CSV table of C-alpha atoms and ligand atoms in Angstrom, one decimal:
chain,number,residue,atom,x,y,z
A,326,MET,CA,117.5,78.3,123.5
A,327,SER,CA,114.7,75.4,124.4
A,328,ASP,CA,111.0,75.5,124.4
A,329,ASN,CA,111.2,74.9,128.6
A,330,LYS,CA,111.0,77.9,130.5
A,331,VAL,CA,111.1,78.7,134.6
A,332,ILE,CA,109.3,80.6,136.0
A,333,LEU,CA,110.8,82.1,139.1
A,334,THR,CA,108.5,83.8,141.5
A,335,ASP,CA,108.7,86.3,144.2
A,336,GLN,CA,107.2,85.6,147.6
A,337,ALA,CA,107.7,89.0,148.8
A,338,SER,CA,105.9,90.9,145.8
A,339,GLY,CA,103.8,88.0,144.9
A,340,LYS,CA,105.4,89.1,141.0
A,341,SER,CA,106.7,86.1,138.8
A,342,LEU,CA,109.3,86.0,136.1
A,343,GLU,CA,109.4,83.4,133.2
A,344,LEU,CA,113.6,83.2,132.5
A,345,PRO,CA,114.1,81.3,129.1
A,346,VAL,CA,116.1,78.3,129.2
A,347,ILE,CA,119.1,78.1,127.1
A,348,LYS,CA,120.5,74.9,125.6
A,349,GLY,CA,123.6,74.2,124.2
A,350,THR,CA,124.8,71.3,121.8
A,351,GLU,CA,125.7,69.4,125.0
A,352,GLY,CA,125.8,70.0,128.8
A,353,ASP,CA,123.3,71.3,131.1
A,354,PRO,CA,120.6,73.5,130.3
A,355,THR,CA,121.5,77.0,131.5
A,356,LEU,CA,118.5,79.7,132.5
A,357,ASP,CA,119.0,83.0,130.9
A,358,ILE,CA,118.7,85.6,133.9
A,359,LYS,CA,119.2,89.3,132.0
A,360,GLN,CA,115.9,90.0,132.4
A,361,LEU,CA,115.7,89.2,136.6
A,362,ASN,CA,116.9,92.5,137.3
A,363,GLY,CA,114.5,94.6,135.3
A,364,GLY,CA,111.6,91.6,136.0
A,365,LEU,CA,112.1,91.5,139.4
A,366,GLY,CA,114.5,93.4,140.8
A,367,TYR,CA,117.3,91.0,142.2
A,368,PHE,CA,121.0,90.4,141.0
A,369,THR,CA,122.2,87.1,141.6
A,370,TYR,CA,124.9,85.9,143.6
A,371,ASP,CA,127.7,83.3,142.8
A,372,PRO,CA,131.3,83.8,144.1
A,373,GLY,CA,133.9,82.2,142.3
A,374,TYR,CA,131.3,81.7,139.2
A,375,ALA,CA,130.5,78.1,140.3
A,376,SER,CA,127.3,78.3,138.5
A,377,THR,CA,127.3,81.0,135.8
A,378,SER,CA,127.5,80.7,132.3
A,379,SER,CA,129.7,83.9,131.2
A,380,CYS,CA,129.6,82.8,127.1
A,381,SER,CA,128.4,80.8,124.9
A,382,SER,CA,131.6,79.1,123.0
A,383,ALA,CA,132.1,76.3,120.5
A,384,ILE,CA,135.5,75.4,121.4
A,385,THR,CA,135.8,73.2,124.4
A,386,PHE,CA,133.5,70.6,126.0
A,387,ILE,CA,133.8,69.2,129.4
A,388,ASP,CA,131.5,67.0,130.9
A,389,GLY,CA,133.2,67.0,134.8
A,390,GLY,CA,131.0,64.6,136.1
A,391,LYS,CA,131.7,61.8,133.6
A,392,GLY,CA,135.9,62.8,133.3
A,393,ILE,CA,134.9,64.0,129.6
A,394,LEU,CA,137.2,66.7,127.8
A,395,ARG,CA,136.6,67.5,124.1
A,396,TYR,CA,138.3,70.4,121.7
A,397,ARG,CA,135.8,71.0,119.0
A,398,GLY,CA,133.9,67.7,119.3
A,399,TYR,CA,137.3,65.2,119.4
A,400,PRO,CA,138.0,62.9,122.4
A,401,ILE,CA,141.5,64.5,124.3
A,402,GLU,CA,142.5,60.8,124.3
A,403,GLN,CA,142.2,60.7,120.3
A,404,LEU,CA,144.1,63.8,120.0
A,405,ALA,CA,146.6,63.0,122.2
A,406,GLU,CA,147.2,59.5,120.6
A,407,ASN,CA,147.3,61.2,116.8
A,408,SER,CA,147.4,65.0,117.0
A,409,SER,CA,150.4,67.2,116.8
A,410,PHE,CA,150.2,70.0,119.0
A,411,LEU,CA,150.2,72.8,116.1
A,412,GLU,CA,147.5,70.6,114.4
A,413,VAL,CA,145.3,71.3,117.8
A,414,ALA,CA,145.9,75.0,117.8
A,415,TYR,CA,144.7,75.1,114.7
A,416,LEU,CA,141.8,72.8,115.6
A,417,LEU,CA,140.9,75.4,118.3
A,418,MET,CA,141.2,78.6,116.6
A,419,PHE,CA,139.6,77.6,113.2
A,420,GLY,CA,137.0,74.7,114.5
A,421,GLU,CA,138.2,71.7,112.2
A,422,LEU,CA,141.0,69.7,111.4
A,423,PRO,CA,143.2,70.7,109.1
A,424,THR,CA,143.7,69.6,105.5
A,425,ARG,CA,147.5,68.2,104.9
A,426,ALA,CA,147.5,72.0,102.6
A,427,GLU,CA,145.8,74.3,105.8
A,428,TYR,CA,148.6,72.7,108.1
A,429,GLU,CA,151.5,73.5,106.1
A,430,ASP,CA,150.2,77.1,105.3
A,431,PHE,CA,149.4,77.3,109.1
A,432,GLU,CA,152.8,75.7,110.2
A,433,ASN,CA,154.6,77.9,107.7
A,434,ASP,CA,152.8,80.9,109.1
A,435,ILE,CA,154.0,80.3,112.7
A,436,THR,CA,157.2,79.5,111.6
A,437,ASN,CA,158.0,82.6,110.1
A,438,HIS,CA,156.8,84.3,113.0
A,439,THR,CA,159.2,82.9,115.6
A,440,MET,CA,161.6,85.9,115.7
A,441,VAL,CA,161.1,88.4,118.5
A,442,HIS,CA,162.2,91.9,117.5
A,443,GLU,CA,165.9,92.4,119.0
A,444,LYS,CA,164.9,95.2,121.2
A,445,LEU,CA,162.6,92.9,123.0
A,446,ASN,CA,166.0,91.1,123.9
A,447,THR,CA,167.1,94.1,125.9
A,448,PHE,CA,163.8,94.0,128.1
A,449,ILE,CA,164.4,90.8,129.0
A,450,ASN,CA,168.0,91.5,129.6
A,451,GLY,CA,166.7,94.6,132.2
A,452,PHE,CA,165.4,91.6,134.6
A,453,HIS,CA,167.7,90.8,137.2
A,454,TYR,CA,168.4,87.2,136.8
A,455,ASP,CA,166.9,85.5,139.2
A,456,ALA,CA,163.8,86.9,138.3
A,457,HIS,CA,160.6,84.6,138.0
A,458,PRO,CA,160.2,83.1,134.1
A,459,MET,CA,156.1,83.6,134.9
A,460,ALA,CA,156.9,87.7,135.9
A,461,VAL,CA,159.3,87.9,132.7
A,462,LEU,CA,156.8,86.0,130.5
A,463,CYS,CA,153.7,88.2,131.7
A,464,GLY,CA,156.0,91.7,131.3
A,465,VAL,CA,157.5,90.7,127.7
A,466,MET,CA,154.0,89.3,126.3
A,467,GLY,CA,152.3,92.8,127.3
A,468,SER,CA,154.8,94.8,125.8
A,469,LEU,CA,154.8,92.9,122.5
A,470,ALA,CA,151.5,95.3,121.8
A,471,ALA,CA,154.4,98.1,121.4
A,472,PHE,CA,156.0,96.5,118.4
A,473,TYR,CA,153.2,95.7,116.6
A,474,HIS,CA,151.0,98.8,115.9
A,475,ASP,CA,150.0,97.2,112.5
A,476,SER,CA,148.5,94.3,114.3
A,477,LEU,CA,145.7,96.8,116.8
A,478,ASP,CA,142.7,97.1,115.0
A,479,MET,CA,140.5,94.6,116.7
A,480,ASN,CA,137.8,95.3,113.8
A,481,ASP,CA,140.0,93.8,111.6
A,482,PRO,CA,139.9,90.1,111.2
A,483,ALA,CA,143.1,90.0,109.7
A,484,GLN,CA,144.7,91.6,111.9
A,485,ARG,CA,143.2,89.6,114.8
A,486,LEU,CA,144.3,86.1,113.4
A,487,LEU,CA,148.0,88.0,112.5
A,488,ALA,CA,148.3,88.7,116.5
A,489,ALA,CA,147.0,85.4,117.3
A,490,LYS,CA,149.7,83.7,115.4
A,491,ARG,CA,152.3,86.1,116.7
A,492,MET,CA,151.8,85.3,119.9
A,493,ILE,CA,151.7,81.3,119.5
A,494,ALA,CA,154.5,81.3,117.8
A,495,LYS,CA,156.9,83.9,119.8
A,496,MET,CA,155.9,82.5,123.2
A,497,PRO,CA,158.5,79.5,122.8
A,498,THR,CA,161.2,82.1,122.3
A,499,ILE,CA,160.3,84.4,124.8
A,500,ALA,CA,160.3,81.5,127.5
A,501,ALA,CA,163.4,80.1,126.2
A,502,ALA,CA,164.9,83.8,126.7
A,503,SER,CA,163.9,84.0,129.8
A,504,TYR,CA,165.3,80.8,131.1
A,505,ARG,CA,168.8,81.5,129.3
A,506,HIS,CA,168.9,85.4,130.7
A,507,HIS,CA,168.4,83.3,134.1
A,508,MET,CA,170.8,81.0,133.1
A,509,GLY,CA,173.3,83.7,132.0
A,510,TRP,CA,173.6,82.2,128.3
A,511,PRO,CA,173.2,84.0,125.1
A,512,THR,CA,170.0,84.5,123.4
A,513,ALA,CA,169.2,81.2,121.2
A,514,TYR,CA,167.8,82.2,118.0
A,515,PRO,CA,164.6,80.2,117.2
A,516,LYS,CA,165.8,77.1,114.5
A,517,ASN,CA,162.8,77.4,111.7
A,518,SER,CA,163.8,74.0,110.4
A,519,LEU,CA,162.7,72.1,113.5
A,520,ASP,CA,159.2,71.5,114.7
A,521,TYR,CA,157.3,73.5,116.9
A,522,CYS,CA,158.5,71.3,120.4
A,523,SER,CA,161.7,70.1,119.0
A,524,ARG,CA,162.8,73.9,118.2
A,525,PHE,CA,161.8,75.1,122.0
A,526,LEU,CA,164.0,72.6,123.2
A,527,ASP,CA,166.5,73.6,121.1
A,528,MET,CA,166.4,77.2,122.5
A,529,MET,CA,166.0,76.0,125.9
A,530,PHE,CA,169.1,73.8,126.3
A,531,SER,CA,171.6,74.3,123.3
A,532,VAL,CA,174.9,75.7,124.1
A,533,PRO,CA,177.2,77.3,121.9
A,534,ALA,CA,180.1,75.5,123.2
A,535,GLU,CA,178.6,72.1,122.1
A,536,ASN,CA,176.5,70.4,119.7
A,537,TYR,CA,172.8,69.6,120.9
A,538,GLU,CA,170.2,66.9,119.1
A,539,VAL,CA,166.9,67.5,120.3
A,540,SER,CA,165.7,64.0,121.4
A,541,PRO,CA,162.6,63.3,119.6
A,542,VAL,CA,161.6,61.4,123.3
A,543,ALA,CA,161.3,64.5,124.6
A,544,ALA,CA,159.9,66.4,121.6
A,545,LYS,CA,157.2,64.1,122.0
A,546,ALA,CA,156.3,64.1,125.5
A,547,LEU,CA,155.9,67.8,125.2
A,548,ASN,CA,154.0,68.0,121.8
A,549,LEU,CA,151.8,65.5,124.5
A,550,LEU,CA,151.7,67.7,127.3
A,551,PHE,CA,151.1,71.1,125.3
A,552,ILE,CA,148.2,69.5,123.8
A,553,LEU,CA,146.5,68.2,126.9
A,554,HIS,CA,146.9,72.1,128.3
A,555,ALA,CA,145.8,73.7,125.3
A,556,ASP,CA,142.2,75.0,126.3
A,557,HIS,CA,139.9,74.1,128.9
A,558,GLU,CA,136.8,76.1,128.8
A,559,GLN,CA,136.4,79.1,130.7
A,560,ASN,CA,139.1,78.5,133.3
A,561,ALA,CA,140.5,81.1,135.6
A,562,SER,CA,142.7,82.5,132.9
A,563,THR,CA,140.4,82.1,130.0
A,564,SER,CA,138.0,83.8,131.5
A,565,THR,CA,140.2,86.7,132.5
A,566,VAL,CA,141.7,86.8,128.9
A,567,ARG,CA,137.9,87.1,127.9
A,568,LEU,CA,137.1,89.6,130.3
A,569,VAL,CA,140.4,92.1,129.5
A,570,GLY,CA,139.2,91.4,125.7
A,571,SER,CA,135.4,92.8,126.6
A,572,THR,CA,137.0,96.0,127.1
A,573,GLY,CA,138.3,95.9,123.8
A,574,ALA,CA,141.9,95.9,124.9
A,575,ASN,CA,144.6,94.4,122.5
A,576,PRO,CA,145.1,90.8,122.5
A,577,TYR,CA,148.9,91.1,123.9
A,578,ALA,CA,147.3,92.6,126.8
A,579,CYS,CA,144.4,90.1,127.4
A,580,VAL,CA,147.1,87.3,127.1
A,581,ALA,CA,149.7,88.9,129.8
A,582,SER,CA,146.5,89.1,131.9
A,583,GLY,CA,145.8,85.3,131.2
A,584,ILE,CA,149.4,84.9,131.9
A,585,ALA,CA,149.1,86.5,135.5
A,586,ALA,CA,145.9,84.6,135.8
A,587,LEU,CA,147.8,81.6,135.3
A,588,TRP,CA,150.3,82.0,137.4
A,589,GLY,CA,148.6,81.6,140.5
A,590,PRO,CA,149.1,78.3,142.6
A,591,ALA,CA,145.3,77.4,142.8
A,592,HIS,CA,145.6,77.4,138.8
A,593,GLY,CA,148.4,76.5,136.5
A,594,GLY,CA,150.7,78.0,139.7
A,595,ALA,CA,150.4,74.4,140.5
A,596,ASN,CA,152.5,72.4,138.8
A,597,GLU,CA,155.4,73.7,139.9
A,598,ALA,CA,153.8,73.9,143.7
A,599,VAL,CA,153.2,70.0,143.1
A,600,LEU,CA,157.4,69.4,142.8
A,601,THR,CA,157.6,71.4,145.7
A,602,MET,CA,155.4,69.8,148.0
A,603,LEU,CA,156.7,66.4,146.6
A,604,ASP,CA,160.4,67.6,147.6
A,605,GLU,CA,159.5,68.6,150.8
A,606,ILE,CA,157.4,65.2,151.7
A,607,GLY,CA,161.0,63.5,150.4
A,608,SER,CA,159.7,60.1,151.4
A,609,VAL,CA,157.0,58.0,151.4
A,610,ASP,CA,156.7,57.4,155.3
A,611,ARG,CA,155.7,61.0,155.7
A,612,VAL,CA,152.9,60.8,153.3
A,613,PRO,CA,150.4,60.3,155.8
A,614,GLU,CA,151.6,63.7,158.0
A,615,PHE,CA,151.0,65.7,155.0
A,616,ILE,CA,147.4,64.2,154.2
A,617,ALA,CA,146.8,65.1,157.6
A,618,ARG,CA,147.6,68.4,157.4
A,619,ALA,CA,145.9,68.5,154.1
A,620,LYS,CA,142.3,67.4,155.7
A,621,ASP,CA,143.2,70.2,158.7
A,622,LYS,CA,141.3,73.1,158.4
A,623,ASP,CA,143.6,75.3,160.2
A,624,ASP,CA,146.4,74.6,158.1
A,625,PRO,CA,146.5,76.5,154.9
A,626,PHE,CA,148.5,73.6,153.4
A,627,ARG,CA,146.3,71.8,150.4
A,628,LEU,CA,147.6,68.7,148.3
A,629,MET,CA,149.0,70.3,145.3
A,630,GLY,CA,147.7,68.7,142.0
A,631,PHE,CA,144.5,67.8,143.7
A,632,GLY,CA,140.7,68.8,143.2
A,633,HIS,CA,139.2,70.6,140.3
A,634,ARG,CA,136.1,72.7,140.0
A,635,VAL,CA,134.6,71.1,137.3
A,636,TYR,CA,135.8,67.2,137.5
A,637,LYS,CA,134.1,65.3,139.7
A,638,ASN,CA,134.9,61.8,139.0
A,639,HIS,CA,139.0,61.7,137.1
A,640,ASP,CA,140.5,64.2,135.1
A,641,PRO,CA,140.8,62.8,131.8
A,642,ARG,CA,144.1,64.5,131.3
A,643,ALA,CA,145.6,63.4,134.3
A,644,SER,CA,145.1,60.0,133.7
A,645,ILE,CA,146.5,60.2,130.2
A,646,ILE,CA,149.7,61.9,131.8
A,647,ARG,CA,149.8,59.1,134.9
A,648,LYS,CA,150.5,56.8,132.0
A,649,ALA,CA,152.9,59.0,130.0
A,650,CYS,CA,155.0,59.5,132.7
A,651,HIS,CA,155.8,55.9,133.1
A,652,GLU,CA,156.8,55.6,129.4
A,653,VAL,CA,158.5,58.5,129.2
A,654,LEU,CA,161.1,58.0,132.5
A,655,ALA,CA,161.4,54.3,131.4
A,656,GLU,CA,162.3,55.7,127.8
A,657,LEU,CA,164.9,58.5,129.0
A,658,GLY,CA,166.0,56.3,131.5
A,659,VAL,CA,165.1,58.3,134.3
A,660,ASP,CA,164.5,56.8,137.4
A,661,ASP,CA,163.0,59.3,140.0
A,662,PRO,CA,161.8,58.6,143.3
A,663,LEU,CA,159.3,61.3,142.8
A,664,LEU,CA,157.2,59.2,140.7
A,665,GLY,CA,156.9,56.5,143.7
A,666,LEU,CA,156.3,59.1,146.0
A,667,ALA,CA,153.1,60.7,143.9
A,668,MET,CA,151.7,57.5,143.3
A,669,GLU,CA,151.7,56.6,146.9
A,670,LEU,CA,150.8,60.0,147.9
A,671,GLU,CA,147.8,59.3,145.2
A,672,LYS,CA,147.0,55.8,146.2
A,673,ILE,CA,146.6,56.9,150.2
A,674,ALA,CA,144.7,59.6,149.1
A,675,LEU,CA,142.1,58.2,146.5
A,676,GLU,CA,141.3,55.8,149.7
A,677,ASP,CA,141.0,58.7,152.3
A,678,ASP,CA,137.4,59.6,153.4
A,679,TYR,CA,138.0,63.3,153.1
A,680,PHE,CA,139.3,62.9,149.7
A,681,VAL,CA,135.8,60.6,148.4
A,682,ALA,CA,133.2,62.7,149.9
A,683,ARG,CA,134.8,65.7,148.4
A,684,LYS,CA,135.0,64.1,144.7
A,685,LEU,CA,139.4,65.3,145.1
A,686,TYR,CA,141.1,63.8,142.1
A,687,PRO,CA,144.5,64.0,140.9
A,688,ASN,CA,144.4,66.8,138.1
A,689,VAL,CA,146.2,67.8,135.0
A,690,ASP,CA,149.4,69.2,137.2
A,691,PHE,CA,149.9,66.2,139.7
A,692,TYR,CA,152.4,64.3,137.2
A,693,SER,CA,153.2,66.8,134.5
A,694,GLY,CA,155.7,68.0,136.4
A,695,ILE,CA,157.8,65.1,136.7
A,696,ILE,CA,157.8,64.5,133.4
A,697,TYR,CA,159.1,68.2,133.1
A,698,LYS,CA,161.8,67.4,135.5
A,699,ALA,CA,162.7,64.5,133.5
A,700,LEU,CA,162.9,66.6,130.6
A,701,GLY,CA,165.5,69.1,132.4
A,702,PHE,CA,163.1,71.8,133.1
A,703,PRO,CA,163.8,73.8,136.3
A,704,THR,CA,160.6,73.8,138.5
A,705,SER,CA,160.4,77.5,137.6
A,706,MET,CA,159.6,77.4,133.9
A,707,PHE,CA,156.8,74.6,134.7
A,708,THR,CA,153.9,77.1,134.6
A,709,VAL,CA,155.7,78.9,131.4
A,710,LEU,CA,155.2,75.5,129.6
A,711,PHE,CA,151.8,75.6,131.1
A,712,ALA,CA,151.3,79.3,129.3
A,713,ILE,CA,152.9,78.2,126.2
A,714,ALA,CA,150.4,75.4,125.6
A,715,ARG,CA,147.3,77.7,126.9
A,716,THR,CA,148.1,80.4,124.4
A,717,THR,CA,146.6,78.5,121.8
A,718,GLY,CA,143.3,77.9,123.8
A,719,TRP,CA,143.6,81.8,124.9
A,720,VAL,CA,143.8,83.0,121.3
A,721,ALA,CA,141.2,80.7,119.8
A,722,GLN,CA,138.6,81.7,123.0
A,723,TRP,CA,139.8,85.7,122.4
A,724,LEU,CA,139.3,85.0,118.0
A,725,GLU,CA,135.9,83.8,118.9
A,726,GLN,CA,134.8,86.0,121.0
A,727,ALA,CA,136.0,89.1,118.9
A,728,ASP,CA,134.0,87.3,115.9
A,729,ASN,CA,131.1,88.5,117.7
A,730,PRO,CA,131.3,90.8,120.6
A,731,GLY,CA,129.1,90.8,123.4
A,732,ARG,CA,129.1,93.6,126.4
A,733,ILE,CA,131.8,94.6,128.6
A,734,GLY,CA,131.8,92.1,131.6
A,735,ARG,CA,130.9,93.8,134.4
A,736,PRO,CA,129.9,91.8,137.2
A,737,ARG,CA,127.7,92.9,140.1
A,738,GLN,CA,128.5,92.9,143.9
A,739,VAL,CA,126.5,92.3,147.1
A,740,TYR,CA,127.7,95.6,149.3
A,741,THR,CA,128.4,94.9,152.7
A,742,GLY,CA,130.1,98.3,153.8
A,743,GLU,CA,128.8,101.5,155.4
A,744,THR,CA,125.7,103.0,154.6
A,745,GLU,CA,125.7,106.8,153.5
A,746,ARG,CA,126.9,108.9,156.3
A,747,ASN,CA,128.7,112.3,156.8
A,748,TYR,CA,132.4,113.6,156.3
A,749,VAL,CA,133.8,114.7,159.2
A,750,ALA,CA,136.8,117.4,159.6
A,751,LEU,CA,140.1,115.8,160.2
A,752,ASP,CA,140.4,117.6,163.7
A,753,ASP,CA,137.0,116.7,164.6
A,754,ARG,CA,137.7,112.9,164.5
A,755,ALA,CA,138.0,111.1,167.9
B,1166,LIG,N1,143.5,69.4,149.1
B,1166,LIG,C1,142.9,69.7,150.5
B,1166,LIG,N2,141.7,69.9,150.3
B,1166,LIG,C2,140.9,70.3,148.7
B,1166,LIG,C3,141.7,70.4,147.9
B,1166,LIG,C4,142.7,69.7,148.6
B,1166,LIG,N3,143.9,69.7,147.1
B,1166,LIG,N4,141.0,70.9,147.1
B,1166,LIG,C5,139.6,71.2,148.0
B,1166,LIG,N5,139.6,70.8,148.9
B,1166,LIG,C6,138.4,71.0,150.4
B,1166,LIG,C7,138.3,72.1,150.0
B,1166,LIG,O1,139.2,72.7,151.4
B,1166,LIG,C8,136.6,72.3,150.4
B,1166,LIG,O2,136.6,71.1,151.5
B,1166,LIG,P1,135.3,71.3,152.5
B,1166,LIG,O3,134.3,71.2,151.8
B,1166,LIG,O4,135.3,71.0,153.6
B,1166,LIG,O5,135.5,73.4,152.7
B,1166,LIG,C9,136.7,71.3,149.3
B,1166,LIG,O6,137.4,70.6,149.2
B,1166,LIG,C10,135.5,71.7,147.9
B,1166,LIG,O7,137.2,73.0,147.6
B,1166,LIG,P2,137.1,74.1,147.0
B,1166,LIG,O8,138.0,74.8,147.4
B,1166,LIG,O9,135.2,74.7,147.2
B,1166,LIG,O10,137.0,73.8,145.1
B,1166,LIG,P3,137.0,74.7,144.1
B,1166,LIG,O11,136.0,74.4,143.1
B,1166,LIG,O12,136.9,76.5,144.7
B,1166,LIG,O13,138.6,74.7,143.7
B,1166,LIG,C11,140.7,74.2,143.2
B,1166,LIG,C12,139.2,73.8,142.8
B,1166,LIG,C13,141.1,75.4,143.5
B,1166,LIG,C14,141.3,73.4,142.3
B,1166,LIG,C15,141.0,73.3,144.5
B,1166,LIG,O14,140.8,72.1,144.4
B,1166,LIG,C16,142.6,73.4,145.0
B,1166,LIG,O15,143.0,74.7,145.5
B,1166,LIG,N6,143.6,72.2,144.3
B,1166,LIG,C17,144.8,72.6,144.7
B,1166,LIG,C18,145.5,73.2,143.9
B,1166,LIG,C19,145.6,72.8,142.1
B,1166,LIG,O16,145.7,72.1,142.2
B,1166,LIG,N7,145.4,73.6,141.4
B,1166,LIG,C20,145.5,73.3,140.2
B,1166,LIG,C21,143.9,73.2,139.7
B,1166,LIG,S1,144.1,72.4,137.9
B,1166,LIG,C22,144.3,73.6,136.8
B,1166,LIG,O17,144.4,74.9,137.4
B,1166,LIG,C23,145.2,73.5,135.9
């Protein structure tokens, strides 16, 4: 709370109300409007919640104007350079970087939960072969609640933690199984001798007929992308997890709802949409045509991977991924013309008044798909990869909320429908 107050005066009634100002450790001050309806009889209107803080959180800080992203105070650039995905997961969940012993315990715990109940595979096999892996992920994650009655007491911190670790551990197993089902390959079980990212690559791409060696370049690239995608404060999917969590729903249901929100092309689905868009553009000479379409208000087309609600300068994750994209493709010996196309698209868009005036820059999804493609992932898996990484953020945010539960999330509305009218019998209607 700050000493400052904002006084709101209703010119119609002459009544005034003092609103307290909440000041976090960083970021813009926030008006506490809890008393507004009781005091002046007003609600606030903020579609898309562009000016609304839905909670207090000590996990992730973003300054969109300056292009800053920090997890628990650590700049994303430092974590990307030095950390591992599981270390970042620990940091998000517990607030501090682990000591070596804490890290080893945590990694051990996660590794011990990588297998899924064999019956879960019957669910996956029940899907049609061409089911989108996000549909499979969403359904299967929700169904985990049916397998783990022992960790559904949300009032028990130990059970909450167990559920959180299970989800981080099992997401790659489920994700890989959804891909293998589509390919018609037999189930690959997690190899616990491998690290988190290598294990996932092995479950994705190994086949019984051949030896498969995980490429260290691929594992390192995945580790980087997972770190960058791990959390992003109150984005659409995380807010969804918290909203569902506020009802007391079990954590598997909360994360399943987060997966559903992430799937949308305006959110995590954009990484898949970027590649589809680049394929559709096809060559550099068609870039101006697509830029023109993106600017045309009568055309629903948007430049996918461009724009962000919060970043109005640059998305720091996009800068890291752009650099990594060149390095990874060179190390893997991949020459993908889509990279050149993406760079040309970015260059032209960044010089265009429409994009400059609206502060539209490439976001995290603009280049990530090109790396995923170089690692051998099909486009339909891109958002799944995002979901694996974001599970750590979702569970960290859910744990934070569960430690200090507030009221059920229940927004209000501006009603624009009919006022009261009387029922008319069916035969009397015109
Ligand atoms: N292409 C063309 N125009 C755009 C784009 C775009 N990608 N993004 C925003 N604009 C325009 C809008 O038409 C609007 O123009 P106007 O002021 O003339 O009406 C203006 O920029 C502001 O856009 P909003 O939609 O109000 O911005 P908002 O903050 O609500 O949306 C969003 C942000 C959803 C990311 C949007 O920029 C978008 O749809 N981008 C493409 C999809 C995408 O890449 N999503 C991934 C986001 S990152 C993530 O979730 C991981």
